[in-house]
Coordinates of C-alpha atoms in Angstrom, one line a residue:
M140 CA 114.2 138.7 66.7
T141 CA 112.4 141.4 64.7
P142 CA 109.6 140.9 62.1
N143 CA 112.1 141.8 59.4
D144 CA 114.3 139.0 60.5
T145 CA 111.5 136.5 60.3
A146 CA 110.5 137.8 56.9
A147 CA 114.1 137.4 55.8
G148 CA 113.9 133.7 56.5
F149 CA 115.4 133.5 60.0
V150 CA 113.9 130.8 62.3
A151 CA 112.6 131.9 65.7
L152 CA 114.1 129.5 68.3
P153 CA 112.5 128.6 71.6
S154 CA 113.6 130.8 74.5
A155 CA 114.4 127.8 76.8
D156 CA 112.8 129.8 79.7
A157 CA 110.4 128.3 82.1
L158 CA 107.2 127.3 80.4
T159 CA 103.9 129.1 80.6
I160 CA 100.6 127.3 81.1
E161 CA 100.0 127.1 77.4
E162 CA 103.5 125.8 76.7
A163 CA 103.1 123.2 79.4
N164 CA 99.8 122.1 77.8
Q165 CA 101.6 121.7 74.5
T166 CA 104.2 119.4 76.2
T167 CA 101.5 117.2 77.8
R168 CA 99.8 116.9 74.4
S169 CA 102.9 115.9 72.6
S170 CA 104.3 113.2 74.9
V171 CA 103.4 111.2 78.0
T172 CA 104.4 113.6 80.7
R173 CA 104.6 113.4 84.5
V174 CA 103.3 116.6 86.1
I175 CA 104.8 117.3 89.5
I176 CA 103.7 120.2 91.7
P177 CA 105.9 120.9 94.8
V178 CA 103.7 122.9 97.2
G179 CA 105.1 125.2 99.9
L180 CA 105.2 128.7 101.3
A181 CA 107.8 131.3 100.5
G182 CA 111.3 130.4 101.7
V183 CA 110.7 126.7 102.1
G184 CA 113.2 125.8 99.4
K185 CA 111.1 124.7 96.4
T186 CA 113.4 126.2 93.7
T187 CA 116.6 125.2 95.5
L188 CA 115.4 121.6 95.5
L189 CA 114.6 121.7 91.7
T190 CA 117.9 123.3 90.8
E191 CA 119.9 120.8 92.8
I192 CA 118.1 117.9 91.1
Y193 CA 119.0 119.6 87.8
G194 CA 122.6 120.1 89.0
K195 CA 123.0 116.4 89.7
F196 CA 122.4 115.6 86.0
L197 CA 125.2 118.1 85.1
Q198 CA 127.5 115.7 86.9
G199 CA 126.2 112.5 85.3
P200 CA 123.5 109.9 85.7
F201 CA 121.3 110.3 88.8
A202 CA 118.6 108.3 90.5
G203 CA 118.9 105.6 87.8
H204 CA 118.4 108.1 85.0
Q205 CA 120.4 110.3 82.7
Y206 CA 119.7 113.7 81.1
A207 CA 118.1 113.4 77.7
W208 CA 116.8 116.9 76.9
S209 CA 115.1 120.0 78.4
R210 CA 112.9 122.7 77.0
T211 CA 113.8 125.0 79.9
L212 CA 117.6 124.9 80.1
H213 CA 117.8 128.7 80.4
G214 CA 115.2 128.6 83.1
F215 CA 117.2 126.1 85.1
E216 CA 120.4 128.1 84.6
Q217 CA 118.9 131.4 85.7
R218 CA 117.8 129.7 88.9
S219 CA 121.1 128.0 89.5
H220 CA 123.5 130.8 88.8
H221 CA 123.5 132.4 92.3
A222 CA 124.6 129.1 93.8
R223 CA 127.8 128.9 91.7
I224 CA 131.2 130.3 92.2
A225 CA 130.9 132.2 88.9
S226 CA 128.2 134.3 90.5
G227 CA 130.8 135.9 92.8
R228 CA 128.7 135.4 95.9
A229 CA 130.4 134.3 99.1
T230 CA 127.7 131.8 99.9
P231 CA 125.3 130.0 97.5
E232 CA 121.8 131.1 97.3
T233 CA 118.7 130.8 95.2
P234 CA 116.7 133.9 94.0
R235 CA 113.1 134.0 95.1
T236 CA 110.5 133.0 92.5
P237 CA 109.0 136.3 91.4
L238 CA 105.2 136.7 91.7
A239 CA 105.1 137.2 87.9
D240 CA 106.0 133.5 87.6
R241 CA 102.7 132.4 89.0
D242 CA 102.2 129.4 86.7
V243 CA 105.5 128.4 85.2
F244 CA 107.0 125.0 84.8
L245 CA 110.5 123.5 84.4
H246 CA 110.9 120.6 82.0
L247 CA 113.2 117.6 81.9
R248 CA 113.3 114.5 79.7
L249 CA 115.1 111.7 81.4
A250 CA 116.3 108.4 80.0
A251 CA 116.7 105.2 82.1
H252 CA 120.4 104.6 82.7
D253 CA 120.0 101.0 81.7
G254 CA 118.7 102.1 78.2
V255 CA 115.7 99.7 78.4
A256 CA 112.8 101.9 79.3
P257 CA 111.7 104.8 77.1
A258 CA 112.7 108.4 78.0
R259 CA 110.2 110.2 80.3
D260 CA 109.2 113.8 80.3
I261 CA 108.4 115.6 83.5
L262 CA 107.1 119.0 84.2
I263 CA 107.8 120.5 87.6
A264 CA 105.9 123.5 88.8
D265 CA 108.0 126.4 90.1
W266 CA 105.3 128.6 91.6
P267 CA 105.9 131.4 94.1
G268 CA 105.2 130.7 97.8
E269 CA 102.9 133.7 97.9
E270 CA 100.5 131.9 95.5
F271 CA 100.4 128.9 97.8
R272 CA 99.7 131.2 100.7
A273 CA 96.7 132.5 98.8
M274 CA 95.5 128.9 98.3
R275 CA 95.9 128.2 102.0
D276 CA 93.8 131.1 102.9
D277 CA 91.1 130.5 100.2
V278 CA 90.3 127.1 98.7
Q279 CA 88.7 128.9 95.7
T280 CA 92.2 130.1 94.7
A281 CA 93.4 126.5 94.6
R282 CA 90.4 125.5 92.5
A283 CA 91.2 128.2 90.0
H284 CA 94.5 126.4 89.0
P285 CA 93.6 123.8 86.4
F286 CA 97.0 122.2 86.5
L287 CA 96.5 121.1 90.1
Y288 CA 94.0 118.6 88.5
R289 CA 96.5 117.5 85.9
A290 CA 99.1 116.7 88.6
D291 CA 100.5 113.2 88.8
H292 CA 102.2 114.0 92.1
I293 CA 101.6 116.9 94.5
A294 CA 104.4 117.1 97.1
F295 CA 104.1 119.3 100.2
L296 CA 107.4 120.9 101.3
V297 CA 108.0 121.5 105.0
D298 CA 110.6 123.9 106.2
G299 CA 112.9 121.7 108.2
E300 CA 114.8 124.7 109.6
R301 CA 111.6 126.0 111.2
F302 CA 110.7 122.5 112.5
G303 CA 114.1 122.4 114.2
T304 CA 113.6 125.8 116.0
Q305 CA 111.5 125.7 119.1
A306 CA 110.0 129.2 118.7
L307 CA 108.9 128.5 115.1
R308 CA 107.9 124.8 114.9
Q309 CA 104.3 125.0 116.1
E310 CA 103.6 127.9 113.6
A311 CA 105.3 125.9 110.8
Q312 CA 103.2 122.8 111.6
H313 CA 100.0 124.8 111.7
E314 CA 100.7 126.5 108.4
T315 CA 101.5 123.2 106.7
E316 CA 98.4 121.5 108.0
M317 CA 96.2 124.4 106.8
L318 CA 97.9 124.3 103.3
I319 CA 97.4 120.5 103.1
Q320 CA 93.7 120.8 104.1
S321 CA 93.0 123.6 101.6
I322 CA 94.6 121.7 98.7
L323 CA 92.7 118.5 99.5
D324 CA 89.5 120.4 99.8
A325 CA 90.1 121.6 96.2
G326 CA 89.5 118.0 95.2
V327 CA 93.0 116.7 94.3
D328 CA 93.1 113.9 96.9
R329 CA 94.8 111.1 95.0
A330 CA 97.5 113.3 93.5
V331 CA 98.8 114.1 97.0
K332 CA 101.5 111.6 97.6
S333 CA 104.4 112.9 99.7
V334 CA 105.6 115.3 102.3
I335 CA 109.2 116.5 101.8
Y336 CA 111.2 118.1 104.6
T337 CA 113.7 120.6 103.3
K338 CA 116.9 122.0 105.0
W339 CA 117.3 119.0 107.2
D340 CA 120.8 120.1 108.0
A341 CA 119.4 123.3 109.5
A342 CA 116.9 121.3 111.4
L343 CA 119.6 119.3 113.1
R344 CA 121.4 122.5 114.1
G345 CA 118.4 124.1 115.6
D346 CA 117.8 124.7 119.3
G347 CA 115.0 122.2 119.2
A348 CA 117.0 119.4 117.5
D349 CA 116.9 117.2 120.7
Q350 CA 113.1 117.0 120.4
L351 CA 113.0 117.0 116.6
E352 CA 112.5 113.3 116.2
D353 CA 109.5 113.1 118.6
F354 CA 108.0 116.3 117.1
V355 CA 108.2 115.0 113.5
K356 CA 106.8 111.6 114.6
R357 CA 103.7 113.2 116.1
F358 CA 103.3 115.5 113.1
E359 CA 103.4 112.5 110.6
E360 CA 101.0 110.5 112.7
E361 CA 98.6 113.4 112.7
I362 CA 98.8 114.0 109.0
R363 CA 98.3 110.2 108.3
R364 CA 95.4 110.1 110.7
K365 CA 93.6 113.0 109.1
H366 CA 94.3 112.5 105.4
E367 CA 95.5 109.1 104.3
A368 CA 91.9 107.9 103.9
R369 CA 91.6 110.4 101.1
T370 CA 95.1 110.4 99.7
G371 CA 96.3 106.8 100.1
E372 CA 99.6 106.1 101.8
L373 CA 101.8 109.2 102.1
Q374 CA 105.6 109.1 101.9
F375 CA 107.7 111.4 104.2
I376 CA 111.2 112.2 103.0
W377 CA 113.8 114.5 104.6
T378 CA 116.2 116.2 102.3
A379 CA 119.3 118.5 102.4
A380 CA 119.5 120.0 98.9
R381 CA 122.2 122.5 99.7
P382 CA 123.6 122.0 103.2
E383 CA 125.7 124.8 104.8
S384 CA 129.4 124.4 105.0
G385 CA 130.4 122.1 107.8
S386 CA 127.3 120.0 107.7
E387 CA 127.7 116.2 108.0
L388 CA 125.0 115.8 105.3
C389 CA 126.1 115.7 101.7
R390 CA 124.8 118.1 99.1
G391 CA 121.6 116.7 97.5
K392 CA 120.9 114.3 100.3
N393 CA 117.9 112.1 99.5
L394 CA 117.0 114.0 96.3
D395 CA 117.5 110.7 94.4
E396 CA 114.6 109.3 96.5
V397 CA 112.5 112.3 95.7
L398 CA 113.0 112.0 92.0
R399 CA 112.3 108.3 92.0
I400 CA 108.9 108.7 93.6
W401 CA 108.1 111.5 91.2
L402 CA 108.9 109.3 88.2
R403 CA 106.9 106.4 89.6
S404 CA 103.8 108.6 89.9
A405 CA 101.0 107.2 87.6
R406 CA 99.4 109.6 85.2
R407 CA 95.9 110.7 86.1
P408 CA 93.2 110.3 83.4
L409 CA 92.5 113.6 81.7
E410 CA 88.8 113.0 81.6
A411 CA 88.7 112.8 85.4
S412 CA 91.1 115.7 86.0
L413 CA 88.6 118.4 87.0
P414 CA 86.1 118.0 89.9
P415 CA 82.5 118.8 89.4
G416 CA 81.8 122.5 89.1
V417 CA 85.4 123.4 88.2
Q418 CA 85.8 125.0 84.8
E419 CA 88.8 125.1 82.5
V420 CA 90.1 128.7 82.6
R421 CA 92.2 128.9 79.4
E422 CA 91.0 131.8 77.2
F423 CA 91.1 129.6 74.1
D424 CA 88.6 127.2 75.7
R425 CA 86.3 130.0 76.7
F426 CA 86.3 131.3 73.2
R427 CA 85.7 127.9 71.7
S428 CA 82.7 127.2 74.0
R429 CA 80.9 130.5 73.0
P430 CA 78.0 130.1 70.6
P431 CA 78.4 131.7 67.2
Q432 CA 77.5 135.4 67.3
R433 CA 74.9 136.6 64.8
V434 CA 76.1 139.4 62.6
D435 CA 73.3 141.8 61.4

């Protein structure tokens, strides 16, 4: 829309794209909103998990809730298109989250299927894996993200396909442990609530599938031993958002459980959202905090 259109009385409509930080802030100010941040490196399947949850609501009620509204329908549709027959692709896929989308969010408003409880708004971060790699390598990068401290639920995503592959599982475990440690060291202990295994169908097909159960058990015991004193009880969930053809697992396996625990997450008090020494980084707040400048 051009300035002339606006002057002529046309109304500028929202783009329905993924929300920026400022737009996400507007949402949290206008309604009680759950803020969910799935954390994981590139290729782990964060965006696939989000689009498959969205896809479930296109089919009807899901996880005890039904779709009520979204500010980011176009954002969801952009991310979902390549997984549909209409895309012309032989196999479904999800485009990588571009680096330019460093701090974007997808929005859903969900109503309880029984019609008793009020509708709930949730913001789900869809940040590129490269950004989380930077957080893993430098805790100061994590501390520079104010929305980490607004999170009601931080979920660590683990690549099940790599866990099911003998040559890759130790590296995948090490990377996950380093990422968890860095995020916790940023001071968001009580928002960390779950570890979600993605691509579980691929894990069961891997050459290390026969030792997978024991490997995962040891991994979970180690994570609990190291971190539950800080985080409280962690939940571990395996998922198969979009299994390959021929898998015994159904599409969207256990995504209902994921959504339920996200919706149960209690909102963190805003006044306790930032740890000591961490500053809000919005330009507006910096401007507001400056003393008046003398004009000679």
